[in-house]
Amino acid sequence: GPMGVFEFEKFEKGTFGIVEILADITEKNGAITIIGGGDSVAACEQSGLASKMSHISTGGGASLELLEGKVLPGVAALADK
């Protein structure tokens, strides 16, 4: 999640600094960056660097569970049809 109340200019430096580092290592080193969760996505969008990330999802915890290989009930229900 964000490192502070990035919505306020005087608190955005920590969060935006991390977003800049992630954008940089994605662009220059080919790192895969996965941003998950509504506040983290909002911070990337507000920083103007969201397009530099490999993948962005508002799923948060559900996205992490999917990456872990867990079966998500909603996805399983779709597969059954």
Short mmCIF file of N, CA and C in Angstrom, two decimals:
data_model
loop_
_atom_site.label_atom_id
_atom_site.label_comp_id
_atom_site.label_asym_id
_atom_site.label_seq_id
_atom_site.Cartn_x
_atom_site.Cartn_y
_atom_site.Cartn_z
N GLY A 1 0.82 -1.19 0.00
CA GLY A 1 0.00 0.00 0.00
C GLY A 1 0.86 1.24 0.00
N PRO A 2 0.23 2.38 -0.16
CA PRO A 2 0.96 3.65 -0.17
C PRO A 2 1.66 3.89 1.17
N MET A 3 2.73 4.68 1.10
CA MET A 3 3.54 4.94 2.28
C MET A 3 3.08 6.17 3.06
N GLY A 4 1.92 6.66 2.79
CA GLY A 4 1.45 7.84 3.50
C GLY A 4 0.20 8.37 2.83
N VAL A 5 -0.19 9.54 3.25
CA VAL A 5 -1.39 10.16 2.72
C VAL A 5 -0.98 10.91 1.44
N PHE A 6 -0.76 10.13 0.37
CA PHE A 6 -0.24 10.68 -0.88
C PHE A 6 -1.18 11.69 -1.52
N GLU A 7 -2.43 11.69 -1.10
CA GLU A 7 -3.41 12.64 -1.65
C GLU A 7 -3.07 14.08 -1.30
N PHE A 8 -2.26 14.27 -0.27
CA PHE A 8 -1.85 15.61 0.16
C PHE A 8 -0.39 15.82 -0.22
N GLU A 9 -0.13 16.91 -0.90
CA GLU A 9 1.19 17.18 -1.46
C GLU A 9 2.33 17.04 -0.44
N LYS A 10 2.12 17.52 0.77
CA LYS A 10 3.23 17.48 1.74
C LYS A 10 3.53 16.05 2.23
N PHE A 11 2.68 15.08 1.91
CA PHE A 11 2.91 13.70 2.33
C PHE A 11 3.17 12.74 1.16
N GLU A 12 3.25 13.25 -0.06
CA GLU A 12 3.32 12.37 -1.23
C GLU A 12 4.72 11.88 -1.57
N LYS A 13 5.76 12.49 -1.03
CA LYS A 13 7.12 12.19 -1.46
C LYS A 13 7.53 10.73 -1.28
N GLY A 14 7.21 10.13 -0.16
CA GLY A 14 7.59 8.73 0.08
C GLY A 14 6.93 7.79 -0.91
N THR A 15 5.63 7.92 -1.04
CA THR A 15 4.88 7.05 -1.96
C THR A 15 5.31 7.27 -3.39
N PHE A 16 5.38 8.53 -3.82
CA PHE A 16 5.76 8.81 -5.20
C PHE A 16 7.21 8.42 -5.47
N GLY A 17 8.06 8.49 -4.46
CA GLY A 17 9.45 8.05 -4.61
C GLY A 17 9.52 6.56 -4.92
N ILE A 18 8.72 5.76 -4.23
CA ILE A 18 8.68 4.32 -4.50
C ILE A 18 8.11 4.06 -5.89
N VAL A 19 7.07 4.79 -6.27
CA VAL A 19 6.48 4.63 -7.60
C VAL A 19 7.54 4.95 -8.67
N GLU A 20 8.32 6.00 -8.47
CA GLU A 20 9.37 6.36 -9.43
C GLU A 20 10.42 5.27 -9.54
N ILE A 21 10.82 4.70 -8.41
CA ILE A 21 11.80 3.61 -8.44
C ILE A 21 11.25 2.41 -9.21
N LEU A 22 9.99 2.04 -8.94
CA LEU A 22 9.39 0.91 -9.65
C LEU A 22 9.29 1.17 -11.14
N ALA A 23 8.91 2.38 -11.52
CA ALA A 23 8.82 2.74 -12.94
C ALA A 23 10.20 2.66 -13.59
N ASP A 24 11.21 3.12 -12.88
CA ASP A 24 12.58 3.13 -13.39
C ASP A 24 13.12 1.72 -13.61
N ILE A 25 12.94 0.85 -12.61
CA ILE A 25 13.48 -0.51 -12.77
C ILE A 25 12.68 -1.32 -13.78
N THR A 26 11.43 -0.98 -13.98
CA THR A 26 10.64 -1.64 -15.01
C THR A 26 11.14 -1.23 -16.38
N GLU A 27 11.33 0.06 -16.57
CA GLU A 27 11.74 0.58 -17.87
C GLU A 27 13.19 0.23 -18.21
N LYS A 28 14.10 0.39 -17.26
CA LYS A 28 15.52 0.23 -17.53
C LYS A 28 16.04 -1.20 -17.36
N ASN A 29 15.44 -1.95 -16.43
CA ASN A 29 15.96 -3.28 -16.12
C ASN A 29 15.02 -4.40 -16.55
N GLY A 30 13.85 -4.06 -17.02
CA GLY A 30 12.89 -5.07 -17.43
C GLY A 30 12.23 -5.80 -16.28
N ALA A 31 12.24 -5.19 -15.09
CA ALA A 31 11.59 -5.80 -13.93
C ALA A 31 10.09 -5.89 -14.17
N ILE A 32 9.49 -6.90 -13.61
CA ILE A 32 8.03 -7.03 -13.68
C ILE A 32 7.46 -6.40 -12.43
N THR A 33 6.64 -5.37 -12.61
CA THR A 33 6.04 -4.67 -11.48
C THR A 33 4.53 -4.88 -11.51
N ILE A 34 4.03 -5.38 -10.41
CA ILE A 34 2.60 -5.65 -10.28
C ILE A 34 2.07 -4.78 -9.15
N ILE A 35 1.18 -3.87 -9.49
CA ILE A 35 0.58 -2.97 -8.52
C ILE A 35 -0.82 -3.47 -8.23
N GLY A 36 -1.13 -3.72 -6.96
CA GLY A 36 -2.43 -4.26 -6.60
C GLY A 36 -3.07 -3.50 -5.46
N GLY A 37 -4.35 -3.26 -5.59
CA GLY A 37 -5.10 -2.59 -4.54
C GLY A 37 -5.47 -1.17 -4.94
N GLY A 38 -6.64 -0.76 -4.55
CA GLY A 38 -7.17 0.53 -4.97
C GLY A 38 -6.31 1.72 -4.62
N ASP A 39 -5.80 1.81 -3.39
CA ASP A 39 -4.98 2.96 -3.00
C ASP A 39 -3.64 2.96 -3.72
N SER A 40 -3.04 1.79 -3.90
CA SER A 40 -1.77 1.70 -4.63
C SER A 40 -1.95 2.10 -6.08
N VAL A 41 -3.04 1.66 -6.68
CA VAL A 41 -3.34 2.04 -8.07
C VAL A 41 -3.55 3.55 -8.15
N ALA A 42 -4.30 4.10 -7.22
CA ALA A 42 -4.56 5.54 -7.21
C ALA A 42 -3.25 6.33 -7.08
N ALA A 43 -2.34 5.86 -6.26
CA ALA A 43 -1.05 6.53 -6.09
C ALA A 43 -0.26 6.51 -7.39
N CYS A 44 -0.26 5.37 -8.08
CA CYS A 44 0.45 5.28 -9.37
C CYS A 44 -0.18 6.22 -10.39
N GLU A 45 -1.50 6.22 -10.43
CA GLU A 45 -2.20 7.09 -11.37
C GLU A 45 -1.90 8.56 -11.07
N GLN A 46 -1.99 8.93 -9.80
CA GLN A 46 -1.77 10.32 -9.42
C GLN A 46 -0.34 10.76 -9.69
N SER A 47 0.61 9.85 -9.62
CA SER A 47 2.01 10.19 -9.88
C SER A 47 2.28 10.39 -11.37
N GLY A 48 1.38 9.88 -12.21
CA GLY A 48 1.56 9.98 -13.65
C GLY A 48 2.42 8.88 -14.23
N LEU A 49 2.76 7.86 -13.42
CA LEU A 49 3.66 6.81 -13.88
C LEU A 49 2.99 5.44 -14.02
N ALA A 50 1.68 5.38 -13.93
CA ALA A 50 0.97 4.10 -14.00
C ALA A 50 1.27 3.35 -15.29
N SER A 51 1.42 4.06 -16.38
CA SER A 51 1.64 3.39 -17.67
C SER A 51 3.00 2.69 -17.75
N LYS A 52 3.89 2.99 -16.84
CA LYS A 52 5.22 2.37 -16.83
C LYS A 52 5.24 1.03 -16.09
N MET A 53 4.18 0.69 -15.37
CA MET A 53 4.13 -0.56 -14.62
C MET A 53 3.75 -1.72 -15.54
N SER A 54 4.17 -2.92 -15.16
CA SER A 54 3.85 -4.10 -15.97
C SER A 54 2.37 -4.45 -15.90
N HIS A 55 1.82 -4.38 -14.70
CA HIS A 55 0.42 -4.77 -14.52
C HIS A 55 -0.17 -3.99 -13.35
N ILE A 56 -1.39 -3.52 -13.52
CA ILE A 56 -2.09 -2.82 -12.45
C ILE A 56 -3.47 -3.45 -12.27
N SER A 57 -3.81 -3.74 -11.02
CA SER A 57 -5.11 -4.33 -10.71
C SER A 57 -5.65 -3.71 -9.43
N THR A 58 -6.94 -3.42 -9.44
CA THR A 58 -7.57 -2.93 -8.20
C THR A 58 -7.95 -4.09 -7.28
N GLY A 59 -7.61 -5.32 -7.68
CA GLY A 59 -7.99 -6.50 -6.92
C GLY A 59 -7.37 -6.63 -5.55
N GLY A 60 -6.23 -6.06 -5.31
CA GLY A 60 -5.59 -6.12 -4.00
C GLY A 60 -5.34 -7.53 -3.53
N GLY A 61 -5.93 -7.88 -2.39
CA GLY A 61 -5.73 -9.20 -1.79
C GLY A 61 -6.14 -10.34 -2.70
N ALA A 62 -7.20 -10.15 -3.46
CA ALA A 62 -7.64 -11.20 -4.39
C ALA A 62 -6.59 -11.45 -5.47
N SER A 63 -5.96 -10.39 -5.94
CA SER A 63 -4.90 -10.55 -6.94
C SER A 63 -3.73 -11.35 -6.37
N LEU A 64 -3.37 -11.05 -5.13
CA LEU A 64 -2.28 -11.79 -4.49
C LEU A 64 -2.63 -13.27 -4.34
N GLU A 65 -3.87 -13.56 -3.96
CA GLU A 65 -4.29 -14.95 -3.82
C GLU A 65 -4.26 -15.67 -5.17
N LEU A 66 -4.65 -14.99 -6.23
CA LEU A 66 -4.60 -15.58 -7.57
C LEU A 66 -3.16 -15.88 -7.96
N LEU A 67 -2.23 -14.95 -7.68
CA LEU A 67 -0.82 -15.19 -7.97
C LEU A 67 -0.25 -16.34 -7.16
N GLU A 68 -0.78 -16.55 -5.96
CA GLU A 68 -0.35 -17.66 -5.11
C GLU A 68 -0.85 -19.01 -5.64
N GLY A 69 -1.79 -18.96 -6.58
CA GLY A 69 -2.34 -20.20 -7.13
C GLY A 69 -3.64 -20.63 -6.47
N LYS A 70 -4.18 -19.81 -5.60
CA LYS A 70 -5.45 -20.16 -4.95
C LYS A 70 -6.60 -20.01 -5.93
N VAL A 71 -7.64 -20.80 -5.73
CA VAL A 71 -8.84 -20.72 -6.56
C VAL A 71 -9.75 -19.65 -5.97
N LEU A 72 -10.12 -18.69 -6.79
CA LEU A 72 -11.03 -17.64 -6.35
C LEU A 72 -12.46 -18.07 -6.67
N PRO A 73 -13.37 -17.97 -5.71
CA PRO A 73 -14.74 -18.44 -5.92
C PRO A 73 -15.42 -17.85 -7.16
N GLY A 74 -15.25 -16.56 -7.39
CA GLY A 74 -15.88 -15.93 -8.55
C GLY A 74 -15.33 -16.45 -9.87
N VAL A 75 -14.03 -16.68 -9.91
CA VAL A 75 -13.41 -17.22 -11.12
C VAL A 75 -13.82 -18.67 -11.32
N ALA A 76 -13.87 -19.44 -10.23
CA ALA A 76 -14.29 -20.83 -10.31
C ALA A 76 -15.72 -20.94 -10.81
N ALA A 77 -16.59 -20.04 -10.38
CA ALA A 77 -17.99 -20.07 -10.82
C ALA A 77 -18.08 -19.82 -12.33
N LEU A 78 -17.24 -18.94 -12.84
CA LEU A 78 -17.25 -18.68 -14.28
C LEU A 78 -16.75 -19.88 -15.07
N ALA A 79 -15.77 -20.58 -14.52
CA ALA A 79 -15.20 -21.75 -15.19
C ALA A 79 -16.20 -22.90 -15.26
N ASP A 80 -17.13 -22.95 -14.32
CA ASP A 80 -18.13 -24.02 -14.29
C ASP A 80 -19.20 -23.86 -15.37
N LYS A 81 -19.32 -22.67 -15.93
CA LYS A 81 -20.40 -22.41 -16.90
C LYS A 81 -19.97 -22.73 -18.30
#
